[in-house]
Tab-separated table of C-alpha atoms and ligand atoms in Angstrom:
chain	number	residue	atom	x	y	z
A	1	MET	CA	-18.570	-33.556	-82.089
A	2	VAL	CA	-17.253	-30.748	-79.903
A	3	LYS	CA	-19.167	-27.540	-80.508
A	4	LYS	CA	-16.954	-24.528	-79.857
A	5	VAL	CA	-19.263	-21.871	-81.235
A	6	LYS	CA	-22.612	-21.116	-79.654
A	7	HIS	CA	-25.660	-22.137	-81.672
A	8	SER	CA	-28.602	-19.730	-82.060
A	9	SER	CA	-30.948	-21.936	-80.013
A	10	ARG	CA	-30.807	-24.899	-77.628
A	11	ILE	CA	-32.988	-27.790	-76.540
A	12	HIS	CA	-33.162	-29.179	-73.014
A	13	LEU	CA	-34.444	-32.642	-72.162
A	14	LYS	CA	-35.725	-33.162	-68.646
A	15	GLN	CA	-34.724	-36.575	-67.364
A	16	SER	CA	-37.058	-36.566	-64.334
A	17	ALA	CA	-40.035	-35.926	-66.633
A	18	TYR	CA	-38.968	-38.779	-68.888
A	19	LYS	CA	-38.651	-41.120	-65.920
A	20	ALA	CA	-42.164	-40.147	-64.808
A	21	ASN	CA	-43.520	-40.904	-68.295
A	22	LEU	CA	-41.853	-44.303	-68.296
A	23	ASN	CA	-43.348	-45.134	-64.899
A	24	PHE	CA	-46.783	-44.081	-66.078
A	25	ILE	CA	-46.595	-46.141	-69.276
A	26	ARG	CA	-45.202	-49.107	-67.352
A	27	LYS	CA	-48.240	-49.047	-65.068
A	28	LYS	CA	-50.528	-49.200	-68.100
A	29	ILE	CA	-48.713	-52.053	-69.831
A	30	GLY	CA	-47.872	-54.223	-66.808
A	31	ASP	CA	-44.578	-55.740	-65.762
A	32	HIS	CA	-43.691	-58.301	-68.339
A	33	ALA	CA	-43.764	-56.517	-71.723
A	34	VAL	CA	-40.488	-55.164	-73.114
A	35	PHE	CA	-40.574	-51.406	-73.580
A	36	SER	CA	-39.146	-50.459	-76.960
A	37	SER	CA	-38.434	-46.765	-77.175
A	38	VAL	CA	-39.244	-45.510	-80.672
A	39	VAL	CA	-36.534	-42.996	-81.586
A	40	LYS	CA	-37.135	-42.572	-85.303
A	41	ALA	CA	-36.943	-39.038	-86.753
A	42	ASN	CA	-34.069	-38.096	-84.444
A	43	ALA	CA	-36.125	-39.209	-81.432
A	44	TYR	CA	-39.117	-37.148	-82.613
A	45	GLY	CA	-36.819	-34.136	-82.748
A	46	HIS	CA	-35.506	-34.634	-79.218
A	47	GLY	CA	-32.127	-35.698	-80.610
A	48	ILE	CA	-30.919	-39.325	-80.646
A	49	GLU	CA	-27.480	-38.403	-79.335
A	50	ALA	CA	-28.794	-36.953	-76.064
A	51	PHE	CA	-32.044	-38.881	-75.784
A	52	VAL	CA	-30.781	-42.468	-76.094
A	53	PRO	CA	-28.230	-42.278	-73.242
A	54	MET	CA	-30.850	-40.523	-71.095
A	55	ALA	CA	-33.348	-43.317	-71.775
A	56	GLU	CA	-30.675	-45.871	-70.911
A	57	ARG	CA	-30.067	-44.143	-67.577
A	58	CYS	CA	-33.784	-44.666	-66.947
A	59	GLY	CA	-33.489	-48.384	-67.705
A	60	VAL	CA	-34.514	-48.595	-71.382
A	61	ARG	CA	-32.578	-51.199	-73.400
A	62	HIS	CA	-34.603	-51.517	-76.603
A	63	PHE	CA	-34.790	-48.882	-79.360
A	64	SER	CA	-36.820	-48.851	-82.573
A	65	VAL	CA	-35.927	-46.782	-85.608
A	66	ALA	CA	-37.301	-46.287	-89.112
A	67	SER	CA	-34.119	-46.839	-91.110
A	68	SER	CA	-30.671	-48.359	-91.069
A	69	PHE	CA	-29.334	-44.799	-91.183
A	70	GLU	CA	-31.037	-44.026	-87.857
A	71	ALA	CA	-29.926	-47.392	-86.466
A	72	GLU	CA	-26.342	-46.337	-87.103
A	73	GLU	CA	-26.935	-43.126	-85.111
A	74	VAL	CA	-28.319	-45.095	-82.181
A	75	LEU	CA	-25.493	-47.610	-82.405
A	76	SER	CA	-22.934	-44.821	-82.128
A	77	VAL	CA	-24.287	-43.660	-78.745
A	78	CYS	CA	-25.962	-46.676	-77.088
A	79	LYS	CA	-24.663	-49.209	-74.604
A	80	LYS	CA	-23.429	-52.630	-75.680
A	81	ASP	CA	-26.411	-54.403	-74.119
A	82	SER	CA	-29.036	-52.239	-75.819
A	83	HIS	CA	-31.070	-53.694	-78.679
A	84	ILE	CA	-31.810	-51.854	-81.910
A	85	MET	CA	-34.687	-52.721	-84.219
A	86	ILE	CA	-35.199	-51.303	-87.726
A	87	MET	CA	-38.916	-51.075	-88.529
A	88	GLY	CA	-38.580	-49.581	-92.001
A	89	ILE	CA	-36.050	-49.224	-94.756
A	90	ILE	CA	-32.851	-51.216	-94.805
A	91	TYR	CA	-31.082	-51.647	-98.124
A	92	GLU	CA	-29.907	-55.038	-99.177
A	93	GLU	CA	-26.256	-53.980	-99.081
A	94	ASP	CA	-26.624	-52.924	-95.433
A	95	ILE	CA	-28.021	-56.213	-94.152
A	96	PRO	CA	-24.575	-57.739	-93.392
A	97	TRP	CA	-23.782	-54.593	-91.387
A	98	ALA	CA	-27.000	-55.018	-89.375
A	99	VAL	CA	-26.276	-58.692	-88.712
A	100	GLU	CA	-22.722	-57.882	-87.692
A	101	HIS	CA	-24.031	-55.451	-85.043
A	102	ASP	CA	-26.918	-57.655	-83.825
A	103	ILE	CA	-29.394	-55.124	-85.195
A	104	GLU	CA	-32.857	-56.622	-85.640
A	105	PHE	CA	-34.953	-55.719	-88.658
A	106	PHE	CA	-38.456	-56.107	-90.056
A	107	VAL	CA	-38.953	-58.454	-92.989
A	108	TYR	CA	-42.145	-58.004	-94.985
A	109	ASN	CA	-41.341	-59.952	-98.153
A	110	TYR	CA	-40.511	-63.615	-98.509
A	111	ASP	CA	-37.666	-62.618	-100.867
A	112	ARG	CA	-35.834	-60.906	-98.034
A	113	LEU	CA	-35.274	-64.155	-96.163
A	114	PRO	CA	-32.666	-65.663	-98.546
A	115	VAL	CA	-30.850	-62.303	-98.474
A	116	ALA	CA	-30.814	-62.351	-94.672
A	117	LEU	CA	-29.642	-65.960	-94.728
A	118	GLU	CA	-26.771	-65.154	-97.046
A	119	ALA	CA	-25.752	-62.194	-94.866
A	120	ALA	CA	-25.852	-64.357	-91.739
A	121	LYS	CA	-23.631	-66.993	-93.349
A	122	LYS	CA	-21.222	-64.402	-94.640
A	123	VAL	CA	-20.912	-62.603	-91.289
A	124	GLY	CA	-20.945	-65.807	-89.260
A	125	LYS	CA	-23.732	-64.654	-86.951
A	126	PRO	CA	-27.476	-65.321	-87.040
A	127	ALA	CA	-29.792	-62.634	-88.434
A	128	LYS	CA	-32.604	-61.572	-86.097
A	129	VAL	CA	-35.733	-60.956	-88.106
A	130	HIS	CA	-39.174	-59.679	-87.191
A	131	ILE	CA	-41.806	-60.754	-89.669
A	132	GLU	CA	-44.154	-57.833	-90.114
A	133	VAL	CA	-47.502	-59.088	-91.388
A	134	GLU	CA	-50.210	-57.360	-93.391
A	135	THR	CA	-53.309	-56.918	-91.263
A	136	GLY	CA	-55.083	-54.001	-92.887
A	137	ALA	CA	-52.890	-50.927	-92.913
A	138	ASN	CA	-51.688	-51.796	-96.415
A	139	ARG	CA	-48.377	-50.158	-95.924
A	140	THR	CA	-45.554	-52.629	-95.403
A	141	GLY	CA	-46.504	-56.108	-94.209
A	142	MET	CA	-46.198	-59.664	-95.502
A	143	PRO	CA	-49.340	-60.940	-97.205
A	144	SER	CA	-50.857	-64.071	-95.664
A	145	LYS	CA	-50.139	-66.178	-98.742
A	146	GLU	CA	-46.376	-65.724	-98.307
A	147	PHE	CA	-46.466	-66.423	-94.604
A	148	PRO	CA	-46.497	-70.252	-94.288
A	149	LYS	CA	-43.596	-70.705	-96.685
A	150	SER	CA	-41.687	-67.972	-94.834
A	151	LEU	CA	-42.193	-69.838	-91.577
A	152	ARG	CA	-40.966	-73.053	-93.152
A	153	TYR	CA	-37.943	-71.175	-94.463
A	154	LEU	CA	-37.164	-69.799	-90.995
A	155	LYS	CA	-37.549	-73.276	-89.510
A	156	LYS	CA	-35.296	-74.862	-92.092
A	157	HIS	CA	-32.572	-72.262	-91.546
A	158	SER	CA	-32.991	-71.735	-87.822
A	159	GLU	CA	-29.237	-71.982	-87.331
A	160	HIS	CA	-28.784	-68.707	-89.253
A	161	LEU	CA	-32.178	-67.007	-88.986
A	162	ILE	CA	-33.702	-66.157	-85.630
A	163	PHE	CA	-37.475	-65.651	-85.687
A	164	GLU	CA	-37.210	-62.801	-83.230
A	165	GLY	CA	-40.610	-61.232	-83.675
A	166	LEU	CA	-44.027	-61.350	-85.252
A	167	CYS	CA	-45.512	-57.892	-85.551
A	168	THR	CA	-47.898	-55.534	-87.237
A	169	HIS	CA	-48.719	-51.836	-86.964
A	170	PHE	CA	-52.151	-50.286	-86.421
A	171	GLY	CA	-53.201	-47.700	-88.940
A	172	GLY	CA	-54.800	-45.096	-86.682
A	173	ALA	CA	-54.932	-46.478	-83.131
A	174	GLU	CA	-55.228	-42.956	-81.724
A	175	SER	CA	-58.777	-42.459	-82.943
A	176	PHE	CA	-61.708	-44.442	-81.526
A	177	SER	CA	-63.624	-43.904	-84.739
A	178	ASN	CA	-61.166	-46.409	-86.241
A	179	GLN	CA	-62.031	-49.065	-83.656
A	180	PHE	CA	-63.638	-51.431	-86.179
A	181	LYS	CA	-60.467	-51.290	-88.261
A	182	LEU	CA	-58.229	-51.889	-85.249
A	183	ASP	CA	-60.346	-54.869	-84.196
A	184	MET	CA	-60.082	-56.269	-87.689
A	185	GLN	CA	-56.300	-55.792	-87.711
A	186	HIS	CA	-55.959	-57.474	-84.330
A	187	LYS	CA	-58.146	-60.395	-85.454
A	188	ARG	CA	-56.011	-60.880	-88.550
A	189	TYR	CA	-52.855	-60.757	-86.443
A	190	LYS	CA	-54.228	-63.586	-84.302
A	191	GLU	CA	-54.787	-65.607	-87.487
A	192	PHE	CA	-51.067	-65.278	-88.225
A	193	LEU	CA	-50.278	-66.467	-84.697
A	194	LYS	CA	-52.431	-69.523	-85.352
A	195	VAL	CA	-50.446	-70.286	-88.487
A	196	CYS	CA	-47.269	-70.205	-86.373
A	197	LYS	CA	-48.793	-72.739	-84.027
A	198	LYS	CA	-49.796	-74.946	-86.937
A	199	GLU	CA	-46.311	-74.773	-88.474
A	200	LYS	CA	-44.768	-75.387	-85.037
A	201	ILE	CA	-42.517	-72.354	-85.034
A	202	GLU	CA	-43.092	-69.441	-82.682
A	203	PRO	CA	-41.613	-65.940	-82.589
A	204	ASN	CA	-39.595	-64.927	-79.528
A	205	VAL	CA	-41.670	-61.755	-79.133
A	206	ARG	CA	-45.096	-60.738	-80.367
A	207	HIS	CA	-45.601	-56.986	-80.687
A	208	ILE	CA	-48.296	-54.777	-82.199
A	209	ALA	CA	-48.941	-51.875	-79.790
A	210	CYS	CA	-47.857	-48.276	-80.444
A	211	SER	CA	-48.452	-45.506	-77.847
A	212	ALA	CA	-52.203	-45.232	-78.336
A	213	ALA	CA	-52.753	-48.990	-78.203
A	214	ALA	CA	-50.418	-49.428	-75.227
A	215	LEU	CA	-52.332	-46.759	-73.279
A	216	ALA	CA	-55.893	-47.620	-74.223
A	217	MET	CA	-56.064	-51.215	-75.516
A	218	PRO	CA	-54.456	-53.517	-72.934
A	219	GLU	CA	-55.352	-56.594	-74.996
A	220	THR	CA	-52.827	-55.434	-77.629
A	221	VAL	CA	-49.890	-55.563	-75.214
A	222	TYR	CA	-48.175	-58.859	-75.988
A	223	ASP	CA	-44.467	-59.354	-75.260
A	224	MET	CA	-43.282	-55.905	-76.335
A	225	VAL	CA	-44.704	-52.429	-77.003
A	226	ARG	CA	-43.230	-49.884	-79.433
A	227	VAL	CA	-43.822	-46.514	-77.831
A	228	GLY	CA	-42.973	-43.235	-79.516
A	229	VAL	CA	-45.042	-40.136	-78.906
A	230	ALA	CA	-46.265	-40.976	-75.368
A	231	GLN	CA	-42.767	-41.391	-73.927
A	232	TYR	CA	-42.033	-37.808	-75.021
A	233	GLY	CA	-44.959	-36.677	-72.903
A	234	PHE	CA	-47.660	-36.231	-75.525
A	235	TRP	CA	-51.056	-37.895	-75.455
A	236	PRO	CA	-51.395	-39.576	-78.849
A	237	SER	CA	-54.775	-37.836	-79.289
A	238	PRO	CA	-57.645	-36.298	-77.294
A	239	ASP	CA	-59.456	-39.667	-77.554
A	240	ILE	CA	-56.695	-41.451	-75.683
A	241	TYR	CA	-56.449	-38.687	-73.098
A	242	TYR	CA	-60.196	-38.783	-72.344
A	243	HIS	CA	-60.108	-42.557	-72.231
A	244	HIS	CA	-57.476	-42.281	-69.506
A	245	LEU	CA	-59.468	-39.639	-67.605
A	246	GLN	CA	-62.464	-41.961	-67.558
A	247	GLU	CA	-60.311	-44.808	-66.328
A	248	VAL	CA	-58.962	-42.806	-63.399
A	249	ASN	CA	-62.195	-40.861	-62.885
A	250	LYS	CA	-60.580	-37.427	-63.088
A	251	THR	CA	-61.316	-34.293	-65.085
A	252	SER	CA	-57.671	-33.561	-65.845
A	253	ASP	CA	-54.369	-35.325	-65.364
A	254	SER	CA	-50.798	-34.352	-66.047
A	255	ALA	CA	-49.484	-37.920	-65.883
A	256	LEU	CA	-47.556	-37.456	-69.121
A	257	LYS	CA	-44.976	-34.707	-68.909
A	258	ARG	CA	-43.248	-32.812	-71.702
A	259	ILE	CA	-39.555	-33.429	-71.498
A	260	PHE	CA	-38.624	-30.975	-74.165
A	261	SER	CA	-37.939	-27.219	-73.996
A	262	TRP	CA	-36.509	-24.967	-76.675
A	263	LYS	CA	-34.757	-21.719	-75.896
A	264	THR	CA	-32.856	-18.891	-77.485
A	265	ASP	CA	-31.839	-15.399	-76.395
A	266	ILE	CA	-32.457	-11.884	-77.593
A	267	MET	CA	-30.165	-10.793	-80.400
A	268	ASP	CA	-31.135	-7.134	-80.539
A	269	ILE	CA	-33.723	-4.627	-79.327
A	270	ARG	CA	-35.014	-1.562	-81.145
A	271	ASP	CA	-37.738	1.046	-81.131
A	272	VAL	CA	-40.109	1.289	-84.059
A	273	LYS	CA	-42.148	4.378	-84.881
A	274	GLU	CA	-45.876	4.248	-85.467
A	275	GLY	CA	-46.647	3.466	-89.124
A	276	GLU	CA	-43.329	1.672	-89.825
A	277	PHE	CA	-43.307	-1.840	-91.286
A	278	ILE	CA	-41.468	-4.608	-89.452
A	279	GLY	CA	-39.354	-7.099	-91.410
A	280	TYR	CA	-40.043	-8.236	-94.959
A	281	GLY	CA	-42.878	-6.739	-96.973
A	282	THR	CA	-45.829	-5.105	-95.330
A	283	ALA	CA	-47.052	-8.030	-93.235
A	284	TYR	CA	-46.882	-5.982	-90.050
A	285	GLN	CA	-47.297	-2.233	-89.603
A	286	ALA	CA	-46.698	-0.721	-86.181
A	287	THR	CA	-49.987	0.676	-84.856
A	288	HIS	CA	-48.189	2.649	-82.166
A	289	LYS	CA	-44.635	3.348	-81.053
A	290	MET	CA	-43.262	-0.121	-80.248
A	291	THR	CA	-40.230	-1.826	-78.800
A	292	ILE	CA	-39.326	-5.039	-80.538
A	293	ALA	CA	-36.792	-7.784	-79.880
A	294	VAL	CA	-34.974	-9.641	-82.641
A	295	MET	CA	-34.699	-13.462	-82.414
A	296	PRO	CA	-31.621	-15.135	-83.945
A	297	LEU	CA	-33.501	-17.979	-85.650
A	298	GLY	CA	-36.109	-18.569	-88.306
A	299	TYR	CA	-37.727	-21.239	-90.464
A	300	SER	CA	-34.371	-22.704	-91.494
A	301	ASN	CA	-33.827	-23.460	-87.798
A	302	GLY	CA	-37.141	-25.312	-87.464
A	303	TYR	CA	-39.313	-22.410	-86.324
A	304	PRO	CA	-42.500	-22.772	-88.422
A	305	ARG	CA	-43.037	-19.935	-90.898
A	306	ALA	CA	-46.766	-20.417	-90.418
A	307	LEU	CA	-46.379	-18.708	-87.030
A	308	SER	CA	-45.744	-15.380	-88.810
A	309	ASN	CA	-47.878	-12.697	-87.132
A	310	ARG	CA	-49.537	-15.277	-84.850
A	311	GLY	CA	-47.082	-17.159	-82.618
A	312	GLN	CA	-45.742	-16.081	-79.238
A	313	VAL	CA	-42.578	-16.546	-77.227
A	314	LEU	CA	-41.883	-16.064	-73.507
A	315	ILE	CA	-39.638	-13.271	-72.213
A	316	HIS	CA	-39.393	-12.571	-68.462
A	317	GLY	CA	-42.314	-14.992	-68.051
A	318	LYS	CA	-44.591	-12.899	-70.283
A	319	LYS	CA	-45.960	-13.662	-73.728
A	320	ALA	CA	-44.392	-11.634	-76.508
A	321	PRO	CA	-46.317	-11.840	-79.806
A	322	ILE	CA	-44.525	-12.357	-83.099
A	323	VAL	CA	-44.720	-9.328	-85.383
A	324	GLY	CA	-44.249	-9.780	-89.121
A	325	LEU	CA	-43.022	-12.779	-91.072
A	326	ILE	CA	-40.734	-15.513	-89.803
A	327	ASN	CA	-37.601	-15.068	-91.959
A	328	MET	CA	-35.069	-17.709	-92.858
A	329	ASN	CA	-32.998	-17.002	-89.760
A	330	LEU	CA	-34.612	-14.095	-87.918
A	331	PHE	CA	-37.962	-13.015	-86.537
A	332	MET	CA	-39.210	-10.191	-84.385
A	333	VAL	CA	-41.458	-10.043	-81.322
A	334	ASP	CA	-43.257	-7.180	-79.611
A	335	ILE	CA	-41.881	-6.433	-76.132
A	336	SER	CA	-43.492	-3.000	-75.668
A	337	HIS	CA	-45.372	-4.304	-72.598
A	338	ILE	CA	-42.359	-5.979	-70.925
A	339	PRO	CA	-40.070	-3.670	-68.915
A	340	ASN	CA	-36.276	-3.904	-68.542
A	341	VAL	CA	-35.599	-6.375	-71.336
A	342	LYS	CA	-31.943	-6.605	-72.366
A	343	VAL	CA	-30.017	-8.087	-75.271
A	344	GLY	CA	-29.018	-11.639	-74.300
A	345	ASP	CA	-32.079	-12.259	-72.104
A	346	GLU	CA	-33.445	-15.784	-72.294
A	347	VAL	CA	-36.373	-16.465	-74.633
A	348	VAL	CA	-38.498	-19.596	-74.329
A	349	LEU	CA	-39.814	-20.780	-77.695
A	350	ILE	CA	-41.381	-23.954	-76.319
A	351	GLY	CA	-41.629	-24.741	-72.636
A	352	ARG	CA	-42.082	-23.001	-69.311
A	353	GLN	CA	-40.795	-19.672	-68.012
A	354	LYS	CA	-41.934	-18.493	-64.593
A	355	ASN	CA	-45.706	-19.060	-64.514
A	356	ASN	CA	-46.259	-19.188	-68.231
A	357	VAL	CA	-45.921	-21.977	-70.743
A	358	ILE	CA	-45.880	-22.409	-74.498
A	359	ASN	CA	-46.733	-25.902	-75.676
A	360	VAL	CA	-45.968	-27.574	-78.958
A	361	SER	CA	-49.721	-27.971	-79.255
A	362	SER	CA	-50.256	-24.210	-79.059
A	363	PHE	CA	-47.992	-23.996	-82.099
A	364	THR	CA	-49.734	-26.713	-83.938
A	365	ASN	CA	-53.279	-25.610	-83.132
A	366	THR	CA	-52.802	-22.454	-85.164
A	367	THR	CA	-50.772	-23.939	-87.999
A	368	GLN	CA	-52.290	-27.354	-88.844
A	369	LEU	CA	-48.887	-28.885	-88.180
A	370	LEU	CA	-48.939	-32.163	-86.303
A	371	ASN	CA	-46.970	-32.264	-83.044
A	372	ASN	CA	-44.870	-35.012	-84.560
A	373	GLU	CA	-44.349	-33.081	-87.767
A	374	MET	CA	-43.169	-29.928	-86.014
A	375	LEU	CA	-40.863	-31.771	-83.610
A	376	SER	CA	-39.367	-34.129	-86.154
A	377	ARG	CA	-38.402	-31.205	-88.387
A	378	LEU	CA	-36.224	-29.544	-85.759
A	379	PRO	CA	-32.731	-29.461	-87.245
A	380	ALA	CA	-30.264	-31.999	-85.922
A	381	ALA	CA	-27.738	-29.162	-85.564
A	382	ILE	CA	-29.532	-27.614	-82.566
A	383	PRO	CA	-27.607	-28.743	-79.460
A	384	ARG	CA	-29.571	-30.935	-77.039
A	385	THR	CA	-28.676	-31.113	-73.356
A	386	VAL	CA	-30.133	-33.358	-70.663
A	387	VAL	CA	-31.102	-31.615	-67.423
A	388	LYS	CA	-32.276	-33.197	-64.170
B	401	PLP	C1	-43.753	-44.748	-85.319
B	401	PLP	C2	-44.074	-46.168	-85.043
B	401	PLP	C3	-44.452	-46.575	-83.749
B	401	PLP	C4	-44.636	-45.592	-82.600
B	401	PLP	O1	-45.819	-44.853	-82.774
B	401	PLP	P1	-46.319	-43.840	-81.632
B	401	PLP	O2	-47.733	-43.586	-81.993
B	401	PLP	O3	-45.475	-42.621	-81.733
B	401	PLP	O4	-46.156	-44.534	-80.337
B	401	PLP	C5	-44.666	-47.924	-83.534
B	401	PLP	N1	-44.546	-48.817	-84.542
B	401	PLP	C6	-44.201	-48.471	-85.792
B	401	PLP	C7	-44.082	-49.519	-86.844
B	401	PLP	C8	-43.961	-47.135	-86.087
B	401	PLP	O5	-43.635	-46.783	-87.329
């Protein structure tokens, strides 16, 4: 879609930072495992349309999404030789579409197999299925009692059904306090692998590792890893970060780099007299004569309302504190301490400006939002641009 009119904010994705993250993750997982880039939730807010081609320029050819809807978005921008895998919801009526486009999908119920078979016959192409097994997260996952008959079904219909993968997902790999649960899940996964051996049918790829597991549990890296949060430059948790620091014997490390920055520009500037209230209600009263700048975005544009009276933005490399409530599409910041600010000057909402930086985590520390939650809620309408 050609955008003729300027949007009130913009997101930049830094390709060199992404490449560095890929190299770092590759070192952790070794040479042979396929790297599947998890781009659900509009690539964790980074924007599928810009992110997927950037990842492809860095060599990525496998993408995982949560729904057939997201798969369609990836399909519309990816290269012909890229693979797409749906890990979550795909409606029965969309299965022929997936088969038609070689899109792989998770199957977690025996009943799905005849549906996939029918779609494959109808389309005249084999369906590539990943059997997701239940190992202890009790989310989606095929129970062990349905597994042997599913394998026999796959074997019987191998002309139309490709047993592409056997997988599971850890419930909480980012926290070491869950280690006993992760070990149990991994043990159960190995039981499923044994059943495959017994039934003499093997998946093409075995995959269970998400970011945290790929970075900290090398024994979980089989033939493929499904990496989301780490590729965007975020440590999955402090546990995983400290685990890495111990491994490399350092006290800090910036191996993972944020690729994302979010900017806007100043809409208006005004002076406010001492004692005046700023914005809606009485949430902020000027304690002295102030100069404030008006920002052309608000909570409807993904800027968390919880940052009312507590967040900060960067202007001329200096922190400008938010004054008053975040409105639906406006908020105000105090610039009394920053000289020579003009309407139209660049404002950094997240990212670096001169020697200062505002991280997603500084947002989320004060608001209880998860990094992933904040990022994934950024509206798709904000334009995303890749920069070197
Ligand atoms: C989201 C997701 C991932 C990626 O998780 P990260 O922790 O972001 O790496 C992997 N597998 C499945 C099934 C997922 O839903």
